[in-house]
Amino acid sequence: MNDMSLLERRVDTKDTKISARKVQVFYGDTHAIKDVDVDIQDKTVTAFIGPSGCGKSTFLRCLNRMNDTIDICRVTGDIMLDGEDIYDRRVDPVQLRAKVGMVFQKPNPFPKSIYDNVAYGPKIHGLAKNKAELDEIVEKALRRGAIWNEVKDRLHAPGTGLSGGQQQRLCIARAIATEPEVLLMDEPCSALDPIATAQVEELIDELRQSYSVVIVTHSMQQAARVSQKTAFFHLGNLVEYDDTSTIFTNPSDPRTESYITGRIG
Amino acid sequence: MTDASMGATPAAKGSLTTEDARTKKRNAAEKRFQMYGIAAIGAGLFFLLVLLVSILSSGLGAFQQTFIEVPVYLDPAKLDKNGNRDPAEMAKVSTFGYGPLIEQAIFAQVEANGIATPLDSSKDMKALISASAAAQVRDVVLANPDLVGETVSFRMLAASRVDGYLKGRVQREDVARDKNIDAEHLDLTDAFVDAGIVAKQFNIDFVIGADASESRPEQAGLGVSMLGSLFMMIVVLVLALPIGVAASIYLEEFAPQNRWTDLIEVNISNLAAVPSIVFGILGLAVFIQFAHLPQSAPLVGGLVLTLMTLPTIIISTRASLKAVPPSIRDAALGLGASRTQSVFHHVLPLAMPGILTGTIIGLAQALGETAPLLLIGMVGYIATNYPDGLASGFMDPNSAMPAQIYEWAKRADPAYYERAWGGIIILLLFLMTMNIIAIILRRRFERRW
Ligand SMILES: Nc1ncnc2c1ncn2[C@@H]1O[C@H](COP(=O)(O)OP(=O)(O)OP(=O)(O)O)[C@@H](O)[C@H]1O
Ligand SMILES: [Mg+2]
């Protein structure tokens, strides 16, 4: 487990993967995200923290345009992925979501077999030429999702028959099977026990080698453990965005300080 | 309102083994409510029982028919005058030529069994047999010309009065006013029953046969109208299922939520409540008067019933699509599936049992529907057995089960009343089967997520 102290953690400047400018989100008349500017770096874990209802999930869902599925939701501003505006008219959200994968707060496996759950993404994106390749992709994803050992003997049992924590890891495996470049995780550990949480955190740390990971979490400790960058949201505003060590040891905004010390939220 | 006491000081606690006043009152209320429920269910069951008993007691008789078993001498002098057994020539002898042969055969039975009766000629036997007997014998003879000259045993339908007498529908007192049959015939019937010549037997022709004229209720069957209903149901299934499912998927999964879709939704719900006769007159105006489709055709009936069934299918399909948790759609979209992929790979399979149940229930409704069929003339009188006259199925005039039952109930002869009830039993069997299939489907494919 990743147990370095905060001060020891080295944060190196890397390329910007996603950059958001002046992002506003409205649900009908509700102004859920107000003027958010943020640069999310490649090969980095970025944590979104903040009190419930402050817009973390909303902003996360902007990054792969999952908000498109909500009729009343309106997004303005620019979000660039590798320099391309993802809200451009010509961008197909389907292609975008293949690049920017997502793990949801509530485990949501398909009511199909474990194998089919993981194989679905690679299948629709044509990542495997034949059954053997697909088998390989599935196994690799399940291994990286830290669930292979538990399911290798029942790959064709329904994914819905797993425990909540296993389901969540299955969903993570399913998301990384499509080889996304960015992985968005909305409170991936809220349904997990400490052991599974540790496994997922380890996985996140490993994913950082190849992906940019954005994780929403309510656990300060988790944010401190896994992330290199932390963004603090409050009432739809991005209050502070900095290196994780800075946020947790020397925040510049009083609201951040009161939140991480447990006085608001 | 809660039952918790909210006073500042907690009330003194009594023993748990004695009910306090509040608990007593609550338990009494609960018991009273349960009694109402049981009484309501009891009343429902009682009426159901009355219904079933009356249907079965009035209708079961239709499945049995009185038959007369007689050896008929196929007289070559009458049936094949030239003696060359040429079917074309033999076909010139009409059923009138066969009547006397049959009457003689029955009279021979009177004499052979030594029955004493004032009816002393073969002509007097006519009232005992169905008018259909001559055609029955003629069909056999034309199919096998070599039988001419031999004596062949036939099991032919008894006249409906004889049948009614054995079933208790025709009483001796009524016979005096009936010009179709006399008391002597009833005596003779009794004697024949004793001799084992006349007996009630299961009548498959009631289930698979064609309708018959007003004067031959003993010959009428539901089979051809069953075929009409089948053709209509095929039309309904082929049209209503895809149209209904496509419309529901679009409305539920793709259409934006706005005033137009709200309006459409309200109208679909209203359509489901429109009386079926309105669809009937609409079908008459559009399909027959405007589009000039043939009257009484199962195609038109099917189109009208499709209109009627569509709202039911759309409503149940939308309900089962709605019941699929949104997280499944999110999961698929989050993996980069398109909306269509998410619907067809994940949502639709999960909604399928609900859709099928809704469709079957819609079909069952359509199967029992009568009023719109009357308006488009789906009460064709078809007296020929299939396949004759039904070769082109969808476009040929036909009737449908409920319309046929209605027709029978309308006819004057009380023998038809029994057949109407018998038809209702068959119709109910079909409806029950469809509902059971729907239940099995629902149980079978019920999924957890
Ligand atoms: N589908 C929606 N329709 C309308 N309003 C919404 C919708 N989803 C979120 N909101 C509103 O947007 C605001 C931000 O919600 P969001 O779900 O992003 O919060 P969050 O930070 O993820 O909270 P939590 O930590 O509890 O998950 C809230 O005020 C919420 O009421
Ligand atoms: Mg959230």
Short mmCIF file of N, CA and C in Angstrom, two decimals, chain A residues 88-243:
data_model
loop_
_atom_site.label_atom_id
_atom_site.label_comp_id
_atom_site.label_asym_id
_atom_site.label_seq_id
_atom_site.Cartn_x
_atom_site.Cartn_y
_atom_site.Cartn_z
N ASP A 88 -17.12 20.44 -29.11
CA ASP A 88 -17.24 20.86 -30.51
C ASP A 88 -18.37 20.09 -31.18
N ARG A 89 -19.05 20.78 -32.09
CA ARG A 89 -20.16 20.17 -32.81
C ARG A 89 -19.78 18.85 -33.48
N ARG A 90 -18.53 18.79 -33.97
CA ARG A 90 -18.15 17.62 -34.75
C ARG A 90 -17.73 16.43 -33.89
N VAL A 91 -17.61 16.67 -32.59
CA VAL A 91 -17.15 15.58 -31.74
C VAL A 91 -18.31 14.62 -31.46
N ASP A 92 -18.03 13.34 -31.69
CA ASP A 92 -19.04 12.34 -31.37
C ASP A 92 -18.80 11.88 -29.94
N PRO A 93 -19.76 12.11 -29.06
CA PRO A 93 -19.55 11.74 -27.65
C PRO A 93 -19.20 10.26 -27.48
N VAL A 94 -19.64 9.45 -28.44
CA VAL A 94 -19.35 8.02 -28.34
C VAL A 94 -17.84 7.78 -28.44
N GLN A 95 -17.19 8.49 -29.39
CA GLN A 95 -15.73 8.36 -29.52
C GLN A 95 -15.02 8.91 -28.31
N LEU A 96 -15.57 10.02 -27.81
CA LEU A 96 -14.96 10.65 -26.64
C LEU A 96 -14.97 9.69 -25.46
N ARG A 97 -16.13 9.01 -25.26
CA ARG A 97 -16.25 8.15 -24.08
C ARG A 97 -15.40 6.90 -24.19
N ALA A 98 -15.01 6.55 -25.40
CA ALA A 98 -14.08 5.43 -25.53
C ALA A 98 -12.71 5.86 -25.02
N LYS A 99 -12.40 7.16 -25.13
CA LYS A 99 -11.12 7.67 -24.67
C LYS A 99 -11.16 8.03 -23.20
N VAL A 100 -12.33 8.50 -22.74
CA VAL A 100 -12.46 8.93 -21.36
C VAL A 100 -13.45 7.99 -20.67
N GLY A 101 -12.92 7.00 -19.99
CA GLY A 101 -13.78 6.00 -19.37
C GLY A 101 -14.30 6.48 -18.04
N MET A 102 -15.31 5.75 -17.52
CA MET A 102 -15.92 6.21 -16.28
C MET A 102 -16.31 5.03 -15.40
N VAL A 103 -16.08 5.21 -14.10
CA VAL A 103 -16.56 4.25 -13.12
C VAL A 103 -17.52 5.01 -12.22
N PHE A 104 -18.71 4.42 -12.04
CA PHE A 104 -19.76 5.17 -11.35
C PHE A 104 -19.74 4.92 -9.85
N GLN A 105 -20.45 5.82 -9.17
CA GLN A 105 -20.51 5.76 -7.72
C GLN A 105 -21.12 4.44 -7.24
N LYS A 106 -22.24 4.07 -7.90
CA LYS A 106 -22.90 2.81 -7.55
C LYS A 106 -22.44 1.75 -8.54
N PRO A 107 -21.98 0.59 -8.06
CA PRO A 107 -21.57 -0.45 -9.02
C PRO A 107 -22.74 -0.79 -9.93
N ASN A 108 -22.47 -0.81 -11.23
CA ASN A 108 -23.56 -1.08 -12.16
C ASN A 108 -23.17 -2.10 -13.22
N PRO A 109 -22.85 -3.32 -12.80
CA PRO A 109 -22.54 -4.34 -13.81
C PRO A 109 -23.78 -4.64 -14.64
N PHE A 110 -23.56 -5.05 -15.89
CA PHE A 110 -24.68 -5.50 -16.71
C PHE A 110 -25.17 -6.82 -16.15
N PRO A 111 -26.45 -7.09 -16.23
CA PRO A 111 -26.93 -8.41 -15.78
C PRO A 111 -26.55 -9.50 -16.77
N LYS A 112 -25.25 -9.60 -17.01
CA LYS A 112 -24.72 -10.63 -17.92
C LYS A 112 -23.57 -11.28 -17.19
N SER A 113 -22.88 -12.18 -17.90
CA SER A 113 -21.79 -12.87 -17.23
C SER A 113 -20.63 -11.91 -16.97
N ILE A 114 -19.78 -12.29 -16.04
CA ILE A 114 -18.61 -11.48 -15.71
C ILE A 114 -17.78 -11.25 -16.97
N TYR A 115 -17.61 -12.33 -17.73
CA TYR A 115 -16.82 -12.24 -18.96
C TYR A 115 -17.45 -11.23 -19.92
N ASP A 116 -18.76 -11.35 -20.12
CA ASP A 116 -19.43 -10.45 -21.07
C ASP A 116 -19.37 -9.00 -20.61
N ASN A 117 -19.42 -8.79 -19.30
CA ASN A 117 -19.30 -7.44 -18.78
C ASN A 117 -18.01 -6.79 -19.24
N VAL A 118 -16.91 -7.52 -19.07
CA VAL A 118 -15.62 -6.95 -19.40
C VAL A 118 -15.41 -6.92 -20.91
N ALA A 119 -15.94 -7.94 -21.60
CA ALA A 119 -15.69 -8.04 -23.04
C ALA A 119 -16.52 -7.05 -23.84
N TYR A 120 -17.57 -6.49 -23.22
CA TYR A 120 -18.49 -5.67 -24.00
C TYR A 120 -17.79 -4.48 -24.66
N GLY A 121 -17.02 -3.72 -23.85
CA GLY A 121 -16.34 -2.54 -24.39
C GLY A 121 -15.41 -2.89 -25.54
N PRO A 122 -14.44 -3.81 -25.30
CA PRO A 122 -13.56 -4.20 -26.39
C PRO A 122 -14.31 -4.68 -27.63
N LYS A 123 -15.42 -5.35 -27.41
CA LYS A 123 -16.20 -5.86 -28.56
C LYS A 123 -16.75 -4.71 -29.38
N ILE A 124 -17.42 -3.75 -28.74
CA ILE A 124 -18.04 -2.70 -29.55
C ILE A 124 -17.00 -1.76 -30.14
N HIS A 125 -15.79 -1.74 -29.55
CA HIS A 125 -14.77 -0.89 -30.15
C HIS A 125 -13.84 -1.67 -31.07
N GLY A 126 -14.12 -2.94 -31.23
CA GLY A 126 -13.31 -3.75 -32.15
C GLY A 126 -11.87 -3.87 -31.72
N LEU A 127 -11.62 -4.03 -30.42
CA LEU A 127 -10.23 -4.09 -29.96
C LEU A 127 -9.63 -5.49 -30.10
N ALA A 128 -10.49 -6.48 -30.28
CA ALA A 128 -9.96 -7.85 -30.39
C ALA A 128 -10.31 -8.42 -31.75
N LYS A 129 -9.32 -9.09 -32.35
CA LYS A 129 -9.57 -9.65 -33.67
C LYS A 129 -10.24 -11.01 -33.55
N ASN A 130 -9.96 -11.71 -32.47
CA ASN A 130 -10.57 -13.03 -32.34
C ASN A 130 -10.81 -13.35 -30.88
N LYS A 131 -11.37 -14.52 -30.67
CA LYS A 131 -11.76 -14.92 -29.31
C LYS A 131 -10.55 -14.98 -28.37
N ALA A 132 -9.44 -15.48 -28.89
CA ALA A 132 -8.27 -15.61 -28.03
C ALA A 132 -7.79 -14.25 -27.54
N GLU A 133 -7.77 -13.29 -28.46
CA GLU A 133 -7.36 -11.94 -28.07
C GLU A 133 -8.30 -11.34 -27.05
N LEU A 134 -9.60 -11.61 -27.28
CA LEU A 134 -10.60 -11.08 -26.36
C LEU A 134 -10.41 -11.69 -24.97
N ASP A 135 -10.19 -13.01 -24.95
CA ASP A 135 -9.94 -13.68 -23.67
C ASP A 135 -8.77 -13.02 -22.95
N GLU A 136 -7.75 -12.71 -23.72
CA GLU A 136 -6.55 -12.12 -23.14
C GLU A 136 -6.85 -10.74 -22.55
N ILE A 137 -7.61 -9.94 -23.33
CA ILE A 137 -7.96 -8.60 -22.85
C ILE A 137 -8.76 -8.70 -21.56
N VAL A 138 -9.73 -9.63 -21.55
CA VAL A 138 -10.58 -9.78 -20.38
C VAL A 138 -9.74 -10.17 -19.17
N GLU A 139 -8.86 -11.14 -19.37
CA GLU A 139 -8.06 -11.58 -18.23
C GLU A 139 -7.18 -10.44 -17.71
N LYS A 140 -6.57 -9.72 -18.64
CA LYS A 140 -5.68 -8.64 -18.23
C LYS A 140 -6.44 -7.58 -17.44
N ALA A 141 -7.63 -7.24 -17.95
CA ALA A 141 -8.42 -6.21 -17.26
C ALA A 141 -8.84 -6.68 -15.88
N LEU A 142 -9.25 -7.94 -15.80
CA LEU A 142 -9.68 -8.45 -14.50
C LEU A 142 -8.51 -8.51 -13.52
N ARG A 143 -7.33 -8.84 -14.03
CA ARG A 143 -6.15 -8.86 -13.17
C ARG A 143 -5.85 -7.46 -12.66
N ARG A 144 -5.89 -6.49 -13.58
CA ARG A 144 -5.59 -5.12 -13.17
C ARG A 144 -6.67 -4.59 -12.24
N GLY A 145 -7.89 -5.09 -12.40
CA GLY A 145 -8.97 -4.67 -11.51
C GLY A 145 -8.91 -5.39 -10.18
N ALA A 146 -7.87 -6.18 -9.94
CA ALA A 146 -7.65 -6.88 -8.67
C ALA A 146 -8.82 -7.77 -8.31
N ILE A 147 -9.39 -8.42 -9.31
CA ILE A 147 -10.53 -9.29 -9.03
C ILE A 147 -10.37 -10.64 -9.71
N TRP A 148 -9.29 -10.79 -10.50
CA TRP A 148 -9.10 -12.01 -11.28
C TRP A 148 -9.15 -13.27 -10.43
N ASN A 149 -8.43 -13.23 -9.31
CA ASN A 149 -8.36 -14.45 -8.51
C ASN A 149 -9.72 -14.87 -7.97
N GLU A 150 -10.58 -13.88 -7.72
CA GLU A 150 -11.88 -14.23 -7.17
C GLU A 150 -12.86 -14.74 -8.22
N VAL A 151 -12.66 -14.35 -9.47
CA VAL A 151 -13.68 -14.72 -10.47
C VAL A 151 -13.16 -15.66 -11.55
N LYS A 152 -11.88 -16.02 -11.50
CA LYS A 152 -11.35 -16.76 -12.65
C LYS A 152 -12.05 -18.09 -12.86
N ASP A 153 -12.65 -18.64 -11.80
CA ASP A 153 -13.32 -19.93 -11.95
C ASP A 153 -14.79 -19.79 -12.32
N ARG A 154 -15.27 -18.57 -12.31
CA ARG A 154 -16.70 -18.41 -12.65
C ARG A 154 -16.92 -17.23 -13.58
N LEU A 155 -16.12 -17.21 -14.65
CA LEU A 155 -16.22 -16.10 -15.59
C LEU A 155 -17.59 -16.03 -16.23
N HIS A 156 -18.29 -17.16 -16.26
CA HIS A 156 -19.58 -17.13 -16.96
C HIS A 156 -20.76 -17.08 -16.01
N ALA A 157 -20.45 -16.81 -14.73
CA ALA A 157 -21.53 -16.55 -13.77
C ALA A 157 -21.94 -15.09 -13.92
N PRO A 158 -23.19 -14.76 -13.57
CA PRO A 158 -23.64 -13.37 -13.75
C PRO A 158 -22.86 -12.39 -12.87
N GLY A 159 -22.54 -11.25 -13.47
CA GLY A 159 -21.80 -10.23 -12.73
C GLY A 159 -22.60 -9.65 -11.58
N THR A 160 -23.92 -9.73 -11.70
CA THR A 160 -24.77 -9.19 -10.64
C THR A 160 -24.76 -10.08 -9.40
N GLY A 161 -24.21 -11.30 -9.54
CA GLY A 161 -24.18 -12.19 -8.39
C GLY A 161 -22.99 -11.95 -7.47
N LEU A 162 -22.11 -10.99 -7.84
CA LEU A 162 -20.95 -10.71 -7.00
C LEU A 162 -21.34 -9.79 -5.84
N SER A 163 -20.45 -9.71 -4.85
CA SER A 163 -20.71 -8.78 -3.75
C SER A 163 -20.50 -7.35 -4.24
N GLY A 164 -20.97 -6.39 -3.46
CA GLY A 164 -20.89 -5.00 -3.88
C GLY A 164 -19.47 -4.57 -4.23
N GLY A 165 -18.52 -4.93 -3.37
CA GLY A 165 -17.14 -4.56 -3.61
C GLY A 165 -16.58 -5.23 -4.85
N GLN A 166 -16.93 -6.51 -5.02
CA GLN A 166 -16.46 -7.22 -6.21
C GLN A 166 -17.08 -6.61 -7.46
N GLN A 167 -18.36 -6.23 -7.34
CA GLN A 167 -19.00 -5.60 -8.50
C GLN A 167 -18.27 -4.32 -8.88
N GLN A 168 -17.87 -3.53 -7.87
CA GLN A 168 -17.20 -2.27 -8.19
C GLN A 168 -15.87 -2.54 -8.88
N ARG A 169 -15.15 -3.54 -8.39
CA ARG A 169 -13.88 -3.84 -9.06
C ARG A 169 -14.11 -4.38 -10.47
N LEU A 170 -15.22 -5.14 -10.62
CA LEU A 170 -15.58 -5.60 -11.97
C LEU A 170 -15.83 -4.40 -12.88
N CYS A 171 -16.51 -3.38 -12.34
CA CYS A 171 -16.80 -2.20 -13.15
C CYS A 171 -15.52 -1.47 -13.51
N ILE A 172 -14.57 -1.46 -12.59
CA ILE A 172 -13.28 -0.82 -12.89
C ILE A 172 -12.58 -1.61 -13.99
N ALA A 173 -12.59 -2.94 -13.85
CA ALA A 173 -11.97 -3.79 -14.88
C ALA A 173 -12.65 -3.56 -16.22
N ARG A 174 -13.97 -3.44 -16.19
CA ARG A 174 -14.72 -3.21 -17.42
C ARG A 174 -14.30 -1.89 -18.05
N ALA A 175 -14.09 -0.86 -17.20
CA ALA A 175 -13.73 0.46 -17.73
C ALA A 175 -12.32 0.44 -18.32
N ILE A 176 -11.39 -0.28 -17.68
CA ILE A 176 -10.02 -0.22 -18.22
C ILE A 176 -9.83 -1.20 -19.37
N ALA A 177 -10.78 -2.12 -19.56
CA ALA A 177 -10.65 -3.06 -20.68
C ALA A 177 -10.68 -2.34 -22.02
N THR A 178 -11.32 -1.17 -22.08
CA THR A 178 -11.40 -0.46 -23.36
C THR A 178 -10.18 0.43 -23.57
N GLU A 179 -9.20 0.35 -22.67
CA GLU A 179 -7.98 1.14 -22.81
C GLU A 179 -8.25 2.62 -22.97
N PRO A 180 -8.92 3.25 -22.00
CA PRO A 180 -9.15 4.68 -22.13
C PRO A 180 -7.86 5.45 -21.82
N GLU A 181 -7.85 6.73 -22.17
CA GLU A 181 -6.67 7.54 -21.85
C GLU A 181 -6.87 8.27 -20.54
N VAL A 182 -8.14 8.52 -20.23
CA VAL A 182 -8.47 9.16 -18.97
C VAL A 182 -9.50 8.29 -18.29
N LEU A 183 -9.34 8.10 -16.98
CA LEU A 183 -10.34 7.31 -16.27
C LEU A 183 -10.98 8.19 -15.20
N LEU A 184 -12.30 8.35 -15.30
CA LEU A 184 -13.02 9.15 -14.31
C LEU A 184 -13.66 8.20 -13.31
N MET A 185 -13.44 8.44 -12.03
CA MET A 185 -14.01 7.54 -11.03
C MET A 185 -14.80 8.37 -10.02
N ASP A 186 -16.09 8.08 -9.95
CA ASP A 186 -16.95 8.84 -9.04
C ASP A 186 -17.14 8.03 -7.76
N GLU A 187 -16.43 8.40 -6.72
CA GLU A 187 -16.48 7.70 -5.44
C GLU A 187 -16.43 6.18 -5.61
N PRO A 188 -15.36 5.69 -6.21
CA PRO A 188 -15.33 4.26 -6.54
C PRO A 188 -15.28 3.37 -5.31
N CYS A 189 -14.90 3.92 -4.18
CA CYS A 189 -14.70 3.07 -3.01
C CYS A 189 -15.81 3.21 -1.99
N SER A 190 -16.89 3.94 -2.34
CA SER A 190 -17.89 4.19 -1.31
C SER A 190 -18.61 2.90 -0.90
N ALA A 191 -18.55 1.86 -1.76
CA ALA A 191 -19.24 0.61 -1.40
C ALA A 191 -18.25 -0.46 -0.94
N LEU A 192 -17.00 -0.08 -0.73
CA LEU A 192 -15.98 -1.11 -0.51
C LEU A 192 -15.51 -1.16 0.94
N ASP A 193 -15.07 -2.33 1.35
CA ASP A 193 -14.47 -2.48 2.68
C ASP A 193 -13.02 -2.02 2.61
N PRO A 194 -12.36 -1.85 3.74
CA PRO A 194 -11.00 -1.31 3.72
C PRO A 194 -10.04 -2.13 2.87
N ILE A 195 -10.19 -3.44 2.85
CA ILE A 195 -9.26 -4.26 2.07
C ILE A 195 -9.44 -4.00 0.59
N ALA A 196 -10.71 -4.03 0.15
CA ALA A 196 -10.98 -3.77 -1.26
C ALA A 196 -10.58 -2.35 -1.62
N THR A 197 -10.81 -1.43 -0.68
CA THR A 197 -10.42 -0.04 -0.92
C THR A 197 -8.92 0.04 -1.16
N ALA A 198 -8.17 -0.65 -0.31
CA ALA A 198 -6.73 -0.63 -0.48
C ALA A 198 -6.34 -1.19 -1.84
N GLN A 199 -7.05 -2.26 -2.26
CA GLN A 199 -6.74 -2.84 -3.57
C GLN A 199 -7.02 -1.86 -4.68
N VAL A 200 -8.16 -1.17 -4.57
CA VAL A 200 -8.51 -0.22 -5.62
C VAL A 200 -7.51 0.94 -5.63
N GLU A 201 -7.11 1.36 -4.44
CA GLU A 201 -6.15 2.48 -4.39
C GLU A 201 -4.83 2.07 -5.02
N GLU A 202 -4.43 0.86 -4.75
CA GLU A 202 -3.21 0.35 -5.36
C GLU A 202 -3.33 0.36 -6.88
N LEU A 203 -4.51 -0.10 -7.31
CA LEU A 203 -4.79 -0.13 -8.74
C LEU A 203 -4.70 1.28 -9.34
N ILE A 204 -5.30 2.24 -8.62
CA ILE A 204 -5.28 3.62 -9.13
C ILE A 204 -3.84 4.10 -9.26
N ASP A 205 -3.07 3.78 -8.26
CA ASP A 205 -1.67 4.20 -8.31
C ASP A 205 -0.95 3.58 -9.50
N GLU A 206 -1.30 2.36 -9.80
CA GLU A 206 -0.67 1.67 -10.92
C GLU A 206 -1.15 2.26 -12.24
N LEU A 207 -2.46 2.59 -12.29
CA LEU A 207 -3.03 3.15 -13.52
C LEU A 207 -2.35 4.46 -13.89
N ARG A 208 -1.87 5.15 -12.88
CA ARG A 208 -1.22 6.44 -13.10
C ARG A 208 -0.04 6.31 -14.06
N GLN A 209 0.56 5.13 -14.12
CA GLN A 209 1.68 4.94 -15.04
C GLN A 209 1.26 5.25 -16.47
N SER A 210 0.03 4.85 -16.82
CA SER A 210 -0.35 4.99 -18.22
C SER A 210 -1.51 5.96 -18.46
N TYR A 211 -2.32 6.20 -17.44
CA TYR A 211 -3.49 7.04 -17.67
C TYR A 211 -3.45 8.28 -16.81
N SER A 212 -4.38 9.16 -17.16
CA SER A 212 -4.70 10.24 -16.25
C SER A 212 -5.97 9.82 -15.51
N VAL A 213 -5.94 9.87 -14.18
CA VAL A 213 -7.08 9.39 -13.41
C VAL A 213 -7.67 10.56 -12.63
N VAL A 214 -9.02 10.69 -12.70
CA VAL A 214 -9.68 11.70 -11.89
C VAL A 214 -10.61 10.95 -10.94
N ILE A 215 -10.47 11.23 -9.65
CA ILE A 215 -11.27 10.49 -8.69
C ILE A 215 -12.02 11.45 -7.78
N VAL A 216 -13.31 11.20 -7.64
CA VAL A 216 -14.11 11.97 -6.68
C VAL A 216 -14.12 11.17 -5.39
N THR A 217 -13.87 11.82 -4.28
CA THR A 217 -13.89 11.06 -3.04
C THR A 217 -14.35 11.93 -1.88
N HIS A 218 -14.96 11.28 -0.90
CA HIS A 218 -15.36 11.96 0.32
C HIS A 218 -14.36 11.72 1.44
N SER A 219 -13.36 10.89 1.11
CA SER A 219 -12.41 10.55 2.15
C SER A 219 -11.13 11.36 1.97
N MET A 220 -10.87 12.24 2.93
CA MET A 220 -9.65 13.07 2.86
C MET A 220 -8.42 12.19 2.79
N GLN A 221 -8.46 11.12 3.63
CA GLN A 221 -7.31 10.23 3.68
C GLN A 221 -7.06 9.62 2.31
N GLN A 222 -8.15 9.22 1.66
CA GLN A 222 -7.98 8.61 0.36
C GLN A 222 -7.39 9.60 -0.63
N ALA A 223 -7.92 10.83 -0.61
CA ALA A 223 -7.39 11.85 -1.52
C ALA A 223 -5.90 12.03 -1.24
N ALA A 224 -5.56 12.09 0.03
CA ALA A 224 -4.17 12.29 0.38
C ALA A 224 -3.31 11.11 -0.05
N ARG A 225 -3.85 9.90 0.09
CA ARG A 225 -3.07 8.71 -0.25
C ARG A 225 -2.83 8.56 -1.73
N VAL A 226 -3.88 8.73 -2.55
CA VAL A 226 -3.73 8.33 -3.95
C VAL A 226 -3.43 9.46 -4.91
N SER A 227 -3.74 10.71 -4.55
CA SER A 227 -3.67 11.73 -5.59
C SER A 227 -2.41 12.58 -5.49
N GLN A 228 -2.07 13.15 -6.65
CA GLN A 228 -0.98 14.10 -6.65
C GLN A 228 -1.50 15.53 -6.72
N LYS A 229 -2.70 15.65 -7.30
CA LYS A 229 -3.33 16.96 -7.39
C LYS A 229 -4.71 16.87 -6.74
N THR A 230 -5.14 17.93 -6.10
CA THR A 230 -6.46 17.92 -5.48
C THR A 230 -7.19 19.20 -5.83
N ALA A 231 -8.47 19.04 -6.16
CA ALA A 231 -9.31 20.19 -6.42
C ALA A 231 -10.41 20.22 -5.38
N PHE A 232 -10.61 21.35 -4.76
CA PHE A 232 -11.66 21.46 -3.75
C PHE A 232 -12.81 22.28 -4.31
N PHE A 233 -13.98 21.66 -4.35
CA PHE A 233 -15.18 22.34 -4.85
C PHE A 233 -16.04 22.73 -3.68
N HIS A 234 -16.71 23.89 -3.85
CA HIS A 234 -17.64 24.31 -2.82
C HIS A 234 -18.74 25.12 -3.47
N LEU A 235 -19.99 24.66 -3.31
CA LEU A 235 -21.15 25.34 -3.88
C LEU A 235 -20.98 25.66 -5.37
N GLY A 236 -20.42 24.73 -6.10
CA GLY A 236 -20.29 24.92 -7.55
C GLY A 236 -19.07 25.69 -7.97
N ASN A 237 -18.30 26.19 -7.01
CA ASN A 237 -17.07 26.90 -7.36
C ASN A 237 -15.88 25.99 -7.15
N LEU A 238 -14.86 26.15 -8.00
CA LEU A 238 -13.59 25.50 -7.71
C LEU A 238 -12.82 26.46 -6.80
N VAL A 239 -12.74 26.11 -5.54
CA VAL A 239 -12.16 27.04 -4.57
C VAL A 239 -10.64 27.01 -4.66
N GLU A 240 -10.11 25.82 -4.72
CA GLU A 240 -8.66 25.72 -4.71
C GLU A 240 -8.23 24.48 -5.48
N TYR A 241 -7.15 24.62 -6.25
CA TYR A 241 -6.64 23.49 -7.01
C TYR A 241 -5.13 23.55 -6.94
N ASP A 242 -4.53 22.52 -6.35
CA ASP A 242 -3.08 22.59 -6.17
C ASP A 242 -2.55 21.18 -5.97
N ASP A 243 -1.24 21.09 -5.71
CA ASP A 243 -0.66 19.80 -5.36
C ASP A 243 -1.35 19.30 -4.10
#
